[in-house]
């Protein structure tokens, strides 16, 4: 946003050595926004309708917090290369909104085809300006939004090690251990 760009410009104008990392949809240990995946699991574990924008083909990136941390740490020893650079802190895998539904369903021990029957596709423009219940809003941008981590790979030599499909096993186990699959949404 403009404030972020203004800060980066100010740092450069002041002659500071800086790099910026722009995290996109982080999940896993130590994340401050678990609602990205929890939003889907809340509905899947309760058999509630899952609102998905458009036809579900919109895509995004979901990145494990440990991969985000390793990208930040990858600057060590490459400070000169990273100076004044902006890096997208994201996985290198795009996943569609309906694929997130399927992955969450499978990890929760549900039949993805059955869960898909609870998906309600909607036109985001039709809901513009409407008040939705707390926690009811789709957790991602309602259009495709993916960023590339190619710059971090080439400049910093960084490579993500986590795969969302594999991580969903422990993620759902932790979700259930915390009792998040119980009670009202």
CSV table of C-alpha atoms in Angstrom, one decimal:
chain,number,residue,atom,x,y,z
A,1,UNK,CA,0.0,0.0,0.0
A,2,UNK,CA,1.0,3.7,-0.2
A,3,UNK,CA,2.2,3.8,3.5
A,4,UNK,CA,4.5,0.8,3.0
A,5,UNK,CA,5.9,2.3,-0.2
A,6,UNK,CA,6.4,5.6,1.5
A,7,UNK,CA,8.4,3.9,4.4
A,8,UNK,CA,10.5,2.0,1.9
A,9,UNK,CA,11.3,5.2,0.0
A,10,UNK,CA,12.1,7.1,3.2
A,11,UNK,CA,14.5,4.3,4.3
A,12,UNK,CA,16.2,4.5,0.9
A,13,UNK,CA,16.3,8.3,0.9
A,14,UNK,CA,17.9,8.2,4.4
A,15,UNK,CA,20.6,5.8,3.1
A,16,UNK,CA,19.5,2.9,5.3
A,17,UNK,CA,20.2,-0.6,4.4
A,18,UNK,CA,16.8,-2.2,4.2
A,19,UNK,CA,14.8,-5.1,2.6
A,20,UNK,CA,11.1,-5.6,2.7
A,21,UNK,CA,9.2,-8.8,3.0
A,22,UNK,CA,5.5,-8.9,2.1
A,23,UNK,CA,3.9,-12.0,3.6
A,24,UNK,CA,0.8,-13.5,1.9
A,25,UNK,CA,-1.6,-15.8,3.7
A,26,UNK,CA,0.6,-17.5,6.2
A,27,UNK,CA,-0.6,-20.6,8.1
A,28,UNK,CA,1.0,-22.8,10.8
A,29,UNK,CA,2.9,-22.3,14.0
A,30,UNK,CA,3.2,-18.8,15.3
A,31,UNK,CA,0.9,-17.2,12.6
A,32,UNK,CA,-1.2,-14.4,13.8
A,33,UNK,CA,-4.1,-15.2,11.5
A,34,UNK,CA,-5.1,-18.8,11.8
A,35,UNK,CA,-8.5,-18.0,10.3
A,36,UNK,CA,-7.3,-18.6,6.7
A,37,UNK,CA,-7.6,-22.4,7.0
A,38,UNK,CA,-9.8,-22.4,10.1
A,39,UNK,CA,-12.6,-20.7,8.2
A,40,UNK,CA,-12.9,-23.7,5.9
A,41,UNK,CA,-12.4,-26.3,8.6
A,42,UNK,CA,-15.1,-24.6,10.8
A,43,UNK,CA,-17.6,-25.2,8.1
A,44,UNK,CA,-16.4,-28.6,6.9
A,45,UNK,CA,-16.3,-30.1,10.4
A,46,UNK,CA,-19.9,-28.9,11.1
A,47,UNK,CA,-21.4,-29.6,7.7
A,48,UNK,CA,-22.1,-25.9,7.2
A,49,UNK,CA,-22.3,-24.2,3.9
A,50,UNK,CA,-19.0,-23.0,2.4
A,51,UNK,CA,-19.3,-19.7,0.5
A,52,UNK,CA,-16.8,-19.6,-2.4
A,53,UNK,CA,-16.6,-16.7,-4.8
A,54,UNK,CA,-17.1,-17.1,-8.5
A,55,UNK,CA,-16.8,-20.7,-9.7
A,56,UNK,CA,-14.0,-21.6,-7.2
A,57,UNK,CA,-11.2,-21.4,-9.7
A,58,UNK,CA,-9.8,-18.2,-8.2
A,59,UNK,CA,-6.3,-19.0,-6.8
A,60,UNK,CA,-4.1,-17.9,-4.0
A,61,UNK,CA,-0.9,-18.9,-2.2
A,62,UNK,CA,-0.8,-20.3,1.3
A,63,UNK,CA,2.6,-20.3,3.0
A,64,UNK,CA,3.8,-22.2,6.1
A,65,UNK,CA,5.1,-19.8,8.8
A,66,UNK,CA,8.3,-21.8,8.9
A,67,UNK,CA,8.9,-21.1,5.2
A,68,UNK,CA,8.2,-17.4,5.8
A,69,UNK,CA,10.8,-17.4,8.6
A,70,UNK,CA,13.3,-19.2,6.5
A,71,UNK,CA,12.9,-16.6,3.8
A,72,UNK,CA,13.7,-13.9,6.3
A,73,UNK,CA,16.7,-15.8,7.6
A,74,UNK,CA,18.0,-16.4,4.1
A,75,UNK,CA,19.2,-12.7,3.9
A,76,UNK,CA,22.0,-13.5,6.3
A,77,UNK,CA,25.2,-13.6,4.3
A,78,UNK,CA,23.4,-12.0,1.3
A,79,UNK,CA,22.8,-8.5,2.8
A,80,UNK,CA,24.3,-6.7,-0.2
A,81,UNK,CA,22.2,-8.6,-2.7
A,82,UNK,CA,19.0,-8.0,-0.6
A,83,UNK,CA,19.6,-4.3,0.1
A,84,UNK,CA,16.8,-2.2,-1.2
A,85,UNK,CA,14.8,-5.2,-2.4
A,86,UNK,CA,11.2,-6.1,-1.8
A,87,UNK,CA,10.4,-9.8,-1.6
A,88,UNK,CA,7.0,-11.6,-1.8
A,89,UNK,CA,7.0,-13.9,1.2
A,90,UNK,CA,4.9,-16.8,-0.3
A,91,UNK,CA,4.8,-20.3,-1.3
A,92,UNK,CA,5.7,-21.1,-4.9
A,93,UNK,CA,2.5,-23.1,-5.4
A,94,UNK,CA,-0.8,-21.6,-6.5
A,95,UNK,CA,-3.9,-23.3,-5.1
A,96,UNK,CA,-7.5,-22.6,-6.2
A,97,UNK,CA,-10.2,-21.8,-3.7
A,98,UNK,CA,-12.0,-25.1,-4.4
A,99,UNK,CA,-8.7,-27.0,-4.0
A,100,UNK,CA,-8.4,-25.5,-0.5
A,101,UNK,CA,-11.9,-26.9,0.2
A,102,UNK,CA,-10.8,-30.3,-1.1
A,103,UNK,CA,-7.6,-30.3,0.9
A,104,UNK,CA,-9.3,-29.3,4.1
A,105,UNK,CA,-12.1,-31.9,3.6
A,106,UNK,CA,-9.6,-34.7,3.0
A,107,UNK,CA,-7.5,-33.8,6.0
A,108,UNK,CA,-10.6,-33.6,8.2
A,109,UNK,CA,-11.5,-37.1,7.1
A,110,UNK,CA,-14.4,-36.1,5.0
A,111,UNK,CA,-15.3,-37.1,1.4
A,112,UNK,CA,-14.3,-34.1,-0.7
A,113,UNK,CA,-17.1,-34.8,-3.2
A,114,UNK,CA,-19.7,-34.7,-0.4
A,115,UNK,CA,-18.2,-31.5,1.1
A,116,UNK,CA,-18.4,-29.9,-2.3
A,117,UNK,CA,-22.2,-30.4,-2.2
A,118,UNK,CA,-22.2,-27.8,0.7
A,119,UNK,CA,-20.3,-25.2,-1.4
A,120,UNK,CA,-22.3,-22.2,-2.3
A,121,UNK,CA,-20.8,-20.2,-5.2
A,122,UNK,CA,-21.5,-16.5,-5.1
A,123,UNK,CA,-20.9,-13.4,-7.1
A,124,UNK,CA,-18.7,-11.1,-4.9
A,125,UNK,CA,-20.3,-8.0,-6.6
A,126,UNK,CA,-23.7,-9.0,-5.3
A,127,UNK,CA,-22.5,-8.9,-1.7
A,128,UNK,CA,-20.6,-5.6,-2.0
A,129,UNK,CA,-21.6,-3.3,0.9
A,130,UNK,CA,-23.7,-6.0,2.6
A,131,UNK,CA,-23.0,-6.7,6.3
A,132,UNK,CA,-22.0,-10.3,6.9
A,133,UNK,CA,-22.0,-12.1,10.2
A,134,UNK,CA,-18.8,-12.0,12.2
A,135,UNK,CA,-16.5,-14.6,10.7
A,136,UNK,CA,-18.8,-15.1,7.7
A,137,UNK,CA,-16.7,-13.3,5.1
A,138,UNK,CA,-14.5,-15.4,2.8
A,139,UNK,CA,-11.0,-15.3,4.2
A,140,UNK,CA,-9.1,-14.5,1.0
A,141,UNK,CA,-9.4,-11.9,-1.7
A,142,UNK,CA,-12.4,-12.8,-3.7
A,143,UNK,CA,-10.5,-12.7,-6.9
A,144,UNK,CA,-7.3,-14.6,-7.9
A,145,UNK,CA,-4.4,-13.3,-5.9
A,146,UNK,CA,-1.1,-15.0,-6.0
A,147,UNK,CA,2.4,-13.6,-5.7
A,148,UNK,CA,5.6,-14.9,-7.0
A,149,UNK,CA,8.5,-16.0,-4.8
A,150,UNK,CA,10.9,-16.2,-7.7
A,151,UNK,CA,12.9,-13.1,-6.7
A,152,UNK,CA,13.6,-14.6,-3.3
A,153,UNK,CA,14.7,-17.8,-5.0
A,154,UNK,CA,17.0,-16.2,-7.4
A,155,UNK,CA,18.5,-13.4,-5.1
A,156,UNK,CA,18.5,-15.2,-1.8
A,157,UNK,CA,18.7,-18.8,-2.9
A,158,UNK,CA,15.6,-19.5,-0.8
A,159,UNK,CA,13.4,-22.5,-1.4
A,160,UNK,CA,10.2,-23.4,0.5
A,161,UNK,CA,10.2,-26.8,2.1
A,162,UNK,CA,6.5,-27.2,3.1
A,163,UNK,CA,3.6,-28.5,1.1
A,164,UNK,CA,0.1,-27.5,2.1
A,165,UNK,CA,-1.4,-31.0,1.4
A,166,UNK,CA,1.2,-32.6,3.7
A,167,UNK,CA,0.9,-29.9,6.4
A,168,UNK,CA,-2.9,-30.2,6.5
A,169,UNK,CA,-2.5,-33.5,8.5
A,170,UNK,CA,-0.9,-31.9,11.5
A,171,UNK,CA,-2.9,-28.7,11.0
A,172,UNK,CA,-6.2,-30.5,11.4
A,173,UNK,CA,-4.9,-32.6,14.3
A,174,UNK,CA,-4.0,-29.4,16.1
A,175,UNK,CA,-7.3,-27.7,15.1
A,176,UNK,CA,-9.1,-30.7,16.7
A,177,UNK,CA,-6.8,-30.9,19.7
A,178,UNK,CA,-7.7,-27.2,20.5
A,179,UNK,CA,-11.4,-28.1,20.2
A,180,UNK,CA,-11.9,-25.7,17.3
A,181,UNK,CA,-14.2,-28.3,15.7
A,182,UNK,CA,-16.7,-28.0,18.5
A,183,UNK,CA,-19.4,-25.5,19.2
A,184,UNK,CA,-20.8,-22.8,17.0
A,185,UNK,CA,-18.9,-21.1,14.2
